[in-house]
Coordinates of C-alpha atoms in Angstrom, one line a residue:
X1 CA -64.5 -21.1 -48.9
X2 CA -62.7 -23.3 -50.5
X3 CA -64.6 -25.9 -52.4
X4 CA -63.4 -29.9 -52.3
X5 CA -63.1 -31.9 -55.2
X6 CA -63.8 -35.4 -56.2
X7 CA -63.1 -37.5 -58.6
X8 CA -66.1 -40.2 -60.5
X9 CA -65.0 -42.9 -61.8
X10 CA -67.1 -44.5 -64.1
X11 CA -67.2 -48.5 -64.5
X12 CA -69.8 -50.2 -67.0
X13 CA -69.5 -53.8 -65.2
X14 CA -69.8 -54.6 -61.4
X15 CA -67.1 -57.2 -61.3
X16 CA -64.9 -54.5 -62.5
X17 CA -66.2 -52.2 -60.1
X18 CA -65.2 -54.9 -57.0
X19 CA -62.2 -55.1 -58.4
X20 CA -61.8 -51.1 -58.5
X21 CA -63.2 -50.9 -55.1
X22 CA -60.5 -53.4 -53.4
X23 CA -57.4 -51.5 -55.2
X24 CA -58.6 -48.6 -54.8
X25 CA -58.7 -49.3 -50.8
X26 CA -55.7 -51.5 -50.7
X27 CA -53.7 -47.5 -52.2
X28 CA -55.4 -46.1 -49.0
X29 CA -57.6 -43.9 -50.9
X30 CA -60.9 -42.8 -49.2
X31 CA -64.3 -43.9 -51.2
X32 CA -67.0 -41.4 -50.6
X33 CA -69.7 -43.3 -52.0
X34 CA -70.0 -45.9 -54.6
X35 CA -73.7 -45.7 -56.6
X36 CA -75.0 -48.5 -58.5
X37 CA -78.0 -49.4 -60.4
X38 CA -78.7 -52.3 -58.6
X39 CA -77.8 -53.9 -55.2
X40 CA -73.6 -55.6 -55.9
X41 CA -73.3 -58.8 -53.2
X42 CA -70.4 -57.8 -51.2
X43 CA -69.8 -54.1 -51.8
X44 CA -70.4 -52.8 -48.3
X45 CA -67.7 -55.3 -46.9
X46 CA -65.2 -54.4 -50.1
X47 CA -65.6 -50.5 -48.8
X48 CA -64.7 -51.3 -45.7
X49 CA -68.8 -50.2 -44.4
X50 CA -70.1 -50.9 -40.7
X51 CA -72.5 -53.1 -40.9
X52 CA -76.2 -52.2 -40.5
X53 CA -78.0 -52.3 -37.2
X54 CA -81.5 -52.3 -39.0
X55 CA -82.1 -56.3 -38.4
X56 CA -81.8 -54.9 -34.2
X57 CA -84.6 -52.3 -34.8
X58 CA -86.6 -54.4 -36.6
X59 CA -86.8 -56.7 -33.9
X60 CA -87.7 -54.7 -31.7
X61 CA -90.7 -53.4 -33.9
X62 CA -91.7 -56.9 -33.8
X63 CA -91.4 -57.0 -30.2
X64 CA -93.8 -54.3 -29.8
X65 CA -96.4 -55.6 -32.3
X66 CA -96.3 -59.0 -30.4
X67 CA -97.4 -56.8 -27.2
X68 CA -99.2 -54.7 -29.1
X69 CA -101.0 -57.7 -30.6
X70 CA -101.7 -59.4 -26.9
X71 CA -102.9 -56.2 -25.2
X72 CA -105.2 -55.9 -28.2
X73 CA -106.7 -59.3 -28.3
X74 CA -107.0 -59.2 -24.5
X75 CA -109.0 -56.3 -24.5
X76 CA -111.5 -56.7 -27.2
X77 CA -111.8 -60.9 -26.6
X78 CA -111.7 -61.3 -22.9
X79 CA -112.2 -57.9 -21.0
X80 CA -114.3 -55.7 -23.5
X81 CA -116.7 -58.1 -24.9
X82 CA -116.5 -62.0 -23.9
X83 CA -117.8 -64.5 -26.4
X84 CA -118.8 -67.9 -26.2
X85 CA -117.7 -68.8 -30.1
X86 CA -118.2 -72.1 -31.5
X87 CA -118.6 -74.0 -27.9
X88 CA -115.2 -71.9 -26.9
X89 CA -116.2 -69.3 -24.1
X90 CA -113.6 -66.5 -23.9
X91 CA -113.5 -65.6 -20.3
X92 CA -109.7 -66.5 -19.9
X93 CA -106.4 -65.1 -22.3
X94 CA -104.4 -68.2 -21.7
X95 CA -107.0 -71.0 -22.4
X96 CA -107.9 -69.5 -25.8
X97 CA -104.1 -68.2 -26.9
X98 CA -103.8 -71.0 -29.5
X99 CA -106.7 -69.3 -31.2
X100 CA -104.4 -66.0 -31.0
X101 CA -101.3 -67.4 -32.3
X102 CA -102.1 -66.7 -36.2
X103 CA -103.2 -62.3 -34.8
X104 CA -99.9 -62.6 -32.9
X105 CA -97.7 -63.9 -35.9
X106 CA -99.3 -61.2 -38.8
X107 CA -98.9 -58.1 -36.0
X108 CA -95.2 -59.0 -35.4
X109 CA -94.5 -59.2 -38.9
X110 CA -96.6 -56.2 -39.8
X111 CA -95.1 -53.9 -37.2
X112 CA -91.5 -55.4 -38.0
X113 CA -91.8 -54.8 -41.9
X114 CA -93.8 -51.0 -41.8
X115 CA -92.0 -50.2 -39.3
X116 CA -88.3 -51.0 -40.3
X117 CA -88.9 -49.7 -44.3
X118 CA -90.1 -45.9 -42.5
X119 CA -86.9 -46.6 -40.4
X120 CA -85.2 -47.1 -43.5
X121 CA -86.3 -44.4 -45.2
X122 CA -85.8 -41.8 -42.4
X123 CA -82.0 -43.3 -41.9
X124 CA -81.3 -43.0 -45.3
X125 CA -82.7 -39.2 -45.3
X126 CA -84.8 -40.4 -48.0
X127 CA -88.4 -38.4 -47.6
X128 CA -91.4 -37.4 -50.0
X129 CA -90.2 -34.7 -52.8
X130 CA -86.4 -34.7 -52.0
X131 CA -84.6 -34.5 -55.1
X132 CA -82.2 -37.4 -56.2
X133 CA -78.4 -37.2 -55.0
X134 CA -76.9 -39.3 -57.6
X135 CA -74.3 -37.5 -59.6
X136 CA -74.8 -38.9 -63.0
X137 CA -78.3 -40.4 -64.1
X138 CA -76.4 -43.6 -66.0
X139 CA -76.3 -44.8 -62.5
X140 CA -79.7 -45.8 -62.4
X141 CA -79.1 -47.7 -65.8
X142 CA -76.1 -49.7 -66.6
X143 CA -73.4 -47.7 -65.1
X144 CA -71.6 -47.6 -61.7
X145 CA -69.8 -44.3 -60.3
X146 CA -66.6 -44.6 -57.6
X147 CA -66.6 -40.8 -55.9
X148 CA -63.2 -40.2 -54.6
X149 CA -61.8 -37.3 -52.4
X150 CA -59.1 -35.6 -54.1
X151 CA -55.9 -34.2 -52.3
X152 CA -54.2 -32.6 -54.4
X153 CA -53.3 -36.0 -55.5
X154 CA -55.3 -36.1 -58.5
X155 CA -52.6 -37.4 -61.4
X156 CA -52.1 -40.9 -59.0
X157 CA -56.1 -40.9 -58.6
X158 CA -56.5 -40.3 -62.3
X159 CA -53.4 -43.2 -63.2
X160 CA -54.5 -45.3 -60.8
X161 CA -58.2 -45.7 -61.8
X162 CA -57.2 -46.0 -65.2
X163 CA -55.3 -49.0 -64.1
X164 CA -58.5 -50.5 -62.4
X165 CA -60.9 -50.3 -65.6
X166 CA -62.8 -46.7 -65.4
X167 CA -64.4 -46.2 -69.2
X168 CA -64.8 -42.3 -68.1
X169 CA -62.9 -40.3 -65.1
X170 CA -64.0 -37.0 -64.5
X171 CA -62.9 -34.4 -61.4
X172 CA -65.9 -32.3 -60.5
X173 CA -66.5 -29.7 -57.5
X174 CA -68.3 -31.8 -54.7
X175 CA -70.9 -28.5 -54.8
X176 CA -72.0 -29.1 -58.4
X177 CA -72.0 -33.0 -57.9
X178 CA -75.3 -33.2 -56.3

């Protein structure tokens, strides 16, 4: 089995990372992954990333807690237990839905938020007790790490990177990288 190497560039500043990122694509070399400590605007468009569908998903989780929330108020307020409350008898859904708007409003919004961060977590293969992927711990600090395939190209990689600002290259087996 042959084992596939890759190269990490490290980069202390995320400006200097973009700037990596883009030359690095405009040689038409393939970025595996990019980690960072902390979120860098633009990044996913600079790698050249599909965006996300998550925003779809998590309106439909909102859909269903709207439905969710109108089945559920129409069952315990008008069919399960009718109440005349404060002069307002509750024998009809649709004469007392302003009274429902506020149930409506927090079910949508808590369906669309638990429900999109377990998507998230699920889609990201992120789950209770799964040991960290990054490759160097500094990423969760103050440095950002560029993983590169290697192709037996590794001297242009290596110049090349140099070129872009990279305090620290290093070639590892992808194996012993996470």
């Amino acid at each position: 089995m042959e084992t596939s190497k890759v190269i990490h560039a490290i980069y202390t500043d995320d400006d200097i990372l973009m700037s990596a990122v883009k030359k690095v694509k405009a040689a038409k070399h393939h970025i595996e992954e990019v980690y960072t400590p902390f979120p860098v605007h633009g990044l996913d468009k600079a790698m050249g990333l599909a965006p996300t569908r998550i925003a779809i998903t998590s309106f439909m989780y909102g859909c269903v807690g709207l439905a969710v929330a109108i089945l559920m108020m129409n069952f315990i307020m008008i069919e399960d237990w009718p109440q005349d409350i404060g002069g307002k008898p509750s024998f009809s859904y649709i004469a007392n839905m302003p009274a429902f708007v506020p149930i409506m409003f927090e079910m949508t919004v808590f369906f669309a938020a638990h429900l999109m961060v377990i998507t998230f977590y699920l889609r990201s293969r992120m789950w209770p007790f799964k040991k960290a992927e990054n490759p160097d711990p500094r990423t969760t600090d103050d440095h950002f790490l560029m993983e590169i395939a290697v192709h037996g190209n590794e001297k242009e990689l290596k110049s090349l990177l140099e070129e872009t600002g990279a305090v620290e290259i290093n070639i590892v087996d992808k194996e012993e990288a996470h």
